[in-house]
Tab-separated table of C-alpha atoms in Angstrom:
chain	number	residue	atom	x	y	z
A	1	UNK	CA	0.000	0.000	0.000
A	2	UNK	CA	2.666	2.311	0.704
A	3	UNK	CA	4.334	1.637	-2.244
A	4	UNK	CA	1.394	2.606	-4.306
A	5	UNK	CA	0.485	5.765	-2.304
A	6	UNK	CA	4.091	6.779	-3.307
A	7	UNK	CA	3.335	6.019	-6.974
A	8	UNK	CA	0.236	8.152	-6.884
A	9	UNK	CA	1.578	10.893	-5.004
A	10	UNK	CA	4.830	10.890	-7.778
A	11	UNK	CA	2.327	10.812	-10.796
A	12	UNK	CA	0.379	13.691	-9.207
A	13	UNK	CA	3.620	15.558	-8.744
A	14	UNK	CA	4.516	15.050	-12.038
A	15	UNK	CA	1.159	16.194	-13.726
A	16	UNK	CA	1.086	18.850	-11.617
A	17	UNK	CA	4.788	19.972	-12.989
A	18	UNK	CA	3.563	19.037	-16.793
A	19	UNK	CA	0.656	21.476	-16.365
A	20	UNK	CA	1.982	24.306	-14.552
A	21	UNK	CA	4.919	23.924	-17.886
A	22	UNK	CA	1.960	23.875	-20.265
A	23	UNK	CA	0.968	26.959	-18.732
A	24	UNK	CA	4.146	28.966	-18.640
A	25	UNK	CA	4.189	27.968	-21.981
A	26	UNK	CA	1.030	29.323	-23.333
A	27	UNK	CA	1.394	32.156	-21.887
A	28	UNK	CA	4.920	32.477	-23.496
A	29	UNK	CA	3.347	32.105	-26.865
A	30	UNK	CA	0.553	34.681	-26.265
A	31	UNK	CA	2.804	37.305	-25.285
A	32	UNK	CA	4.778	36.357	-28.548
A	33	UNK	CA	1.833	36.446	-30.616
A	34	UNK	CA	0.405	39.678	-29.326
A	35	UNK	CA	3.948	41.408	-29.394
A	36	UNK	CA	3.999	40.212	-33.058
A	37	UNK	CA	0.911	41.320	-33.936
A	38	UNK	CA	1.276	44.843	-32.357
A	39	UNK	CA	4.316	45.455	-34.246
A	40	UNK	CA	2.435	44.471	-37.665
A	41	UNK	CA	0.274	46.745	-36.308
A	42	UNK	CA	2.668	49.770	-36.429
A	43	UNK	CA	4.589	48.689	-39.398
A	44	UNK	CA	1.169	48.861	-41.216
A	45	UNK	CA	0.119	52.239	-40.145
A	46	UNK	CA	3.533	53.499	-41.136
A	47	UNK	CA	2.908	51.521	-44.955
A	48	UNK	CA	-0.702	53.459	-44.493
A	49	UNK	CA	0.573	56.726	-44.071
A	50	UNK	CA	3.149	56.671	-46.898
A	51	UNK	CA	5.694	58.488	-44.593
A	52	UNK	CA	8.497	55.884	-43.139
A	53	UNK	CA	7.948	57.274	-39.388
A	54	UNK	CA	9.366	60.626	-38.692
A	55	UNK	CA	11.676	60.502	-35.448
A	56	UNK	CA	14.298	63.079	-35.328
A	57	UNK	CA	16.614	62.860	-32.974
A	58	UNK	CA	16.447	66.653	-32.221
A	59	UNK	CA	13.125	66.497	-30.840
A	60	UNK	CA	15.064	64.603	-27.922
A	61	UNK	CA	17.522	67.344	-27.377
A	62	UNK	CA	16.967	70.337	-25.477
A	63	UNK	CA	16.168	73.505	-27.633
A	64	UNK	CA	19.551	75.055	-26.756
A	65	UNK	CA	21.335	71.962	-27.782
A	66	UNK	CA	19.537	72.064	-31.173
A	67	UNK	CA	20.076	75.700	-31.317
A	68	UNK	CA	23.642	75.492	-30.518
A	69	UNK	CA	23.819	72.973	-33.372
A	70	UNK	CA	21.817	75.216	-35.639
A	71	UNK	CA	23.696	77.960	-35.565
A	72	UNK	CA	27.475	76.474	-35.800
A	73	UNK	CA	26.011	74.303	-39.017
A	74	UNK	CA	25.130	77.675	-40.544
A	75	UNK	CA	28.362	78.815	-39.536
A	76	UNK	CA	29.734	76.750	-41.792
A	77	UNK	CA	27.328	76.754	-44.252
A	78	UNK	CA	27.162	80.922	-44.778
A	79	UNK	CA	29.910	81.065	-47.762
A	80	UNK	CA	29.238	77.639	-49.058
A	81	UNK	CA	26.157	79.398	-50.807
A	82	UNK	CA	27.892	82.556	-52.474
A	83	UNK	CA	31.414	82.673	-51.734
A	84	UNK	CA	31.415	85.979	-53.364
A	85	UNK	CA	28.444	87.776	-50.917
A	86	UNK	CA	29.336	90.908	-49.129
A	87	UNK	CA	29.564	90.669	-45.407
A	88	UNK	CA	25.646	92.102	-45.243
A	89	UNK	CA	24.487	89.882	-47.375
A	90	UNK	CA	25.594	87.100	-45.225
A	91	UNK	CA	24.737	89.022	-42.316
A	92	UNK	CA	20.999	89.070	-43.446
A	93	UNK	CA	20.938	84.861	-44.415
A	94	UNK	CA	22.453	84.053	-40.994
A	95	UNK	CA	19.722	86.114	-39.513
A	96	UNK	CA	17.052	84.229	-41.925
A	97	UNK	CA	18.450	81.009	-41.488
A	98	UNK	CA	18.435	81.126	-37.830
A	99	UNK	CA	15.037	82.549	-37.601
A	100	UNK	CA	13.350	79.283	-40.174
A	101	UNK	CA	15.679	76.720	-37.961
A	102	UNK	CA	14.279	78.019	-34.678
A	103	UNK	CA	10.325	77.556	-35.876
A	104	UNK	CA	11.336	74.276	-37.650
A	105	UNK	CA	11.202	70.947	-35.464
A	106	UNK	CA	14.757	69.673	-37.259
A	107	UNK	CA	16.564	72.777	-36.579
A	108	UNK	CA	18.951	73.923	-39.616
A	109	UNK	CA	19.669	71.430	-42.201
A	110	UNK	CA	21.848	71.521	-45.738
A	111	UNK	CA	19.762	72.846	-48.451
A	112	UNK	CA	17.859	75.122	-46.389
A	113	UNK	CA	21.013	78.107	-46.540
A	114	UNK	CA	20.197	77.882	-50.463
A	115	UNK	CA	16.419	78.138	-50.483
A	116	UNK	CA	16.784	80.965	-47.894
A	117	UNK	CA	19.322	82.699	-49.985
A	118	UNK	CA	16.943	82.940	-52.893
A	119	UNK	CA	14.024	84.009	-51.041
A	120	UNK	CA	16.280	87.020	-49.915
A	121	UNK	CA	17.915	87.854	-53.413
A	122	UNK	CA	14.369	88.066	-54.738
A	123	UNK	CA	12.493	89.355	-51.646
A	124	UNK	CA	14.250	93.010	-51.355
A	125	UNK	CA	16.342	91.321	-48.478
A	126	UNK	CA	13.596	91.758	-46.042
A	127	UNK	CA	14.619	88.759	-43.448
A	128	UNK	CA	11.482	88.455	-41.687
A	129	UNK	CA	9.488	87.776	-45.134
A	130	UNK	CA	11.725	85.570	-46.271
A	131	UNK	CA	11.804	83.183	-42.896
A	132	UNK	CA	7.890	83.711	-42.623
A	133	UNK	CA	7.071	82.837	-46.441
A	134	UNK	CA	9.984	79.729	-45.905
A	135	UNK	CA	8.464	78.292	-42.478
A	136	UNK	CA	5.087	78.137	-44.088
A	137	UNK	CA	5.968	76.654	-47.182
A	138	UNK	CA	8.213	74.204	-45.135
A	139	UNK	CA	5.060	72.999	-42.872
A	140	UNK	CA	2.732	73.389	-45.349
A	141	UNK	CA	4.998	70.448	-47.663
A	142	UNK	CA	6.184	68.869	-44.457
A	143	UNK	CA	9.580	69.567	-45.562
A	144	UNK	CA	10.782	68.126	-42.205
A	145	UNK	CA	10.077	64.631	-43.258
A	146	UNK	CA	12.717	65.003	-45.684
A	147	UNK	CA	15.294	65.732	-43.443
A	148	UNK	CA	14.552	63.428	-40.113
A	149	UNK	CA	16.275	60.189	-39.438
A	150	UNK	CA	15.463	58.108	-42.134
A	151	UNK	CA	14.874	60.576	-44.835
A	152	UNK	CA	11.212	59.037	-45.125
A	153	UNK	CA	9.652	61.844	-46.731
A	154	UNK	CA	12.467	62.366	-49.469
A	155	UNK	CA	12.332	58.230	-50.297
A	156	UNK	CA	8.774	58.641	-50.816
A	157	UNK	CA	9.019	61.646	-53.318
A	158	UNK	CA	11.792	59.379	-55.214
A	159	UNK	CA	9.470	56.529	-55.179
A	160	UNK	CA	6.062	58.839	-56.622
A	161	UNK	CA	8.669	60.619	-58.867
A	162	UNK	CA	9.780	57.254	-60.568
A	163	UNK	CA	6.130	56.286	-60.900
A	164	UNK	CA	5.366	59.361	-62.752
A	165	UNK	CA	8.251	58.794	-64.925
A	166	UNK	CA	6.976	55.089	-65.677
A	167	UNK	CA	3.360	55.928	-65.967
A	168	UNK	CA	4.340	59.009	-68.742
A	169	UNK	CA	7.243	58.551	-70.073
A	170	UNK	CA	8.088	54.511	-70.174
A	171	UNK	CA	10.784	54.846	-72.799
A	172	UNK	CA	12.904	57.409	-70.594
A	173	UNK	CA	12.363	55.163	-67.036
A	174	UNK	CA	13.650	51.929	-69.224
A	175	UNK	CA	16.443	54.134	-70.200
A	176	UNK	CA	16.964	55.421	-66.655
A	177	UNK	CA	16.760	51.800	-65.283
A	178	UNK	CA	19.375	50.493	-67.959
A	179	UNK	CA	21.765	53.582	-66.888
A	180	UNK	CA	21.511	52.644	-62.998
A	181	UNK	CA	20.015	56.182	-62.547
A	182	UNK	CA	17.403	56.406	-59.699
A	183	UNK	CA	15.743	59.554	-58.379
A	184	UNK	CA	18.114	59.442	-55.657
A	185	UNK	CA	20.789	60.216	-57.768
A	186	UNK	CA	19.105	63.047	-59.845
A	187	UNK	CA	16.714	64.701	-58.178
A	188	UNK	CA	17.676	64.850	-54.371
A	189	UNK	CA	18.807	68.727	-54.885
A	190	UNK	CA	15.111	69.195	-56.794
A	191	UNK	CA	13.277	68.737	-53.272
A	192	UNK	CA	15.244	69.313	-50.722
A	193	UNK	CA	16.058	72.719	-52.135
A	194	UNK	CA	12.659	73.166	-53.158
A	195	UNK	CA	13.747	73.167	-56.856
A	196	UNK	CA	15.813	76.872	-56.623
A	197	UNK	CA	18.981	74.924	-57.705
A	198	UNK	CA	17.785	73.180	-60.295
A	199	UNK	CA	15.506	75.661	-61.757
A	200	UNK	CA	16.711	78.459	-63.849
A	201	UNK	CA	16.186	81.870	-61.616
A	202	UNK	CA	13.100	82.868	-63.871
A	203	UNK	CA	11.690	79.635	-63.604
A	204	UNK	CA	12.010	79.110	-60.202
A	205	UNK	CA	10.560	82.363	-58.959
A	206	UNK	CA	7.401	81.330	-61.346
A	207	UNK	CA	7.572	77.903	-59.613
A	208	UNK	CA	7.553	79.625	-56.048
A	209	UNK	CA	5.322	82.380	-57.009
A	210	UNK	CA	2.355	78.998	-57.687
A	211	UNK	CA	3.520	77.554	-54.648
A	212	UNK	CA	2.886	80.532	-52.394
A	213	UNK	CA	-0.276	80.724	-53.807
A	214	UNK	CA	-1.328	77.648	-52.991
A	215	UNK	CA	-0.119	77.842	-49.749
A	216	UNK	CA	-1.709	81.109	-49.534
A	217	UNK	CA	-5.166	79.418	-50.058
A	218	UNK	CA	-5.018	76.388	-48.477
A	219	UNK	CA	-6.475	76.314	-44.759
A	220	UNK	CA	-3.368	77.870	-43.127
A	221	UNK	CA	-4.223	81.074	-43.938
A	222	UNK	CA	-2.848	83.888	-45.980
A	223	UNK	CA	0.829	84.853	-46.754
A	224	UNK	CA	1.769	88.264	-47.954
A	225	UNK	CA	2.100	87.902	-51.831
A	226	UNK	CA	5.864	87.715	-52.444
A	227	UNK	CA	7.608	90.840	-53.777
A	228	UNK	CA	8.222	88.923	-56.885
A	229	UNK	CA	4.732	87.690	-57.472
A	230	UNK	CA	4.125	87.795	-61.351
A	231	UNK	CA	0.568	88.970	-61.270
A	232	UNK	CA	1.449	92.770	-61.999
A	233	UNK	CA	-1.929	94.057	-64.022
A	234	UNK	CA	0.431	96.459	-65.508
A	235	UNK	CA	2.301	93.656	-67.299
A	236	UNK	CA	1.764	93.262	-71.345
A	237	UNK	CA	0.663	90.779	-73.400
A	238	UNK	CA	4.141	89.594	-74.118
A	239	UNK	CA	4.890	89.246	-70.447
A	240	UNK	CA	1.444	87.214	-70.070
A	241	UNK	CA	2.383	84.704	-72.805
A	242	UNK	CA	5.625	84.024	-71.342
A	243	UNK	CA	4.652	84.070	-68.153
A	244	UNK	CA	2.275	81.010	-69.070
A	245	UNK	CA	4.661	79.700	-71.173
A	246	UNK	CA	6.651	78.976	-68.226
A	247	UNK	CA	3.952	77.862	-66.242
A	248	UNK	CA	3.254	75.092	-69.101
């Protein structure tokens, strides 16, 4: 008898033991399964969005830190835009450049010293309309997104911009795709400069002039039309057709 009470008592032991390992491992599983599914979850509403998630590492820094930065990357970026501008000049793009880095979440980033440079050529120098017309325009296009961690906002414009190119012009994007030559490789300089390097001066300011206007429209409210806005009643019928000609 007490040989058998001893087997009993063993195969409850062990049954116990089994179970409570079933257990830890079902719950082991779940936790896997719902971690899994939570992180399809986010990947997907990234894929949704369009946008690879925007996280810039200088919305973890302090605003002086990203100041500090700010200002010692325009430093160095003042006479890489026109090595041949007076000291004023400069004067008056540092001051722009530091007031669009201040209202922009990323701080100062390369390309920005040329956009900002343009604004103020064709602006009458007035700073403060240049940095005000340049932060809208860079929320209203979520420029940011092209400059945070992961460039997400830039890969998607390469991505729509090769689309375009296969969906119009097939025979160019075969010819593109034979070459090796992606959007990356052409047309970085087109957004993240906002196209005023790529553009001829003429065409650009028409190009800006449409974009302020839109922006201008849209739900943000209105801008103050730019000094070079080519909407001048007094302008003839020859400046009309190439004005649209341009636009075309």
């Amino acid at each position: 008898r007490d040989s058998s009470d001893d087997s009993r008592r063993d195969s409850s032991d062990d049954s116990r033991r089994d179970s409570s390992d079933d257990s830890r491992r079902d719950s082991s599983d779940d936790s896997r399964r719902d971690s899994g599914s939570s992180s399809v979850r986010q990947e997907s509403s990234g894929r949704s969005t369009g946008l690879v998630p925007f996280a810039s590492s200088a919305r973890m820094a302090s605003s002086s830190e990203m100041t500090e930065r700010s200002n010692a990357a325009i430093e160095l970026d003042l006479h890489r835009t026109n090595s041949e501008a007076d000291p004023a000049r400069l004067r008056r793009l540092r001051r722009c450049l530091r007031l669009v880095s201040t209202r922009s979440e990323v701080g100062y980033c390369q390309g920005m010293n040329f956009v900002a440079s343009f604004l103020l050529k064709h602006g009458d120098d007035d700073v403060e309309g240049a940095a005000e017309v340049y932060s809208r325009v860079f929320e209203a296009l979520d420029l940011a997104s092209l400059y945070g961690n992961g460039m997400g906002g830039l890969k998607l414009l390469f991505y729509q911009l090769a689309s375009l190119v296969r969906t119009h012009v097939p025979t160019l994007a075969d010819h593109l795709d034979a070459l090796g030559l992606g959007p990356s490789i052409y047309a970085t300089s087109w957004f993240v400069t906002v196209l005023v390097t790529f553009l001829p001066s003429e065409d650009a300011l028409v190009a800006w002039d449409e974009l302020v206007t839109a922006v201008s429209s849209s739900s943000r409210g209105d801008l103050p039309p730019p000094p070079w806005c080519c909407c001048d009643d007094d302008d003839d019928d020859d400046d009309r057709r190439e004005r649209d000609r341009r636009r075309e």
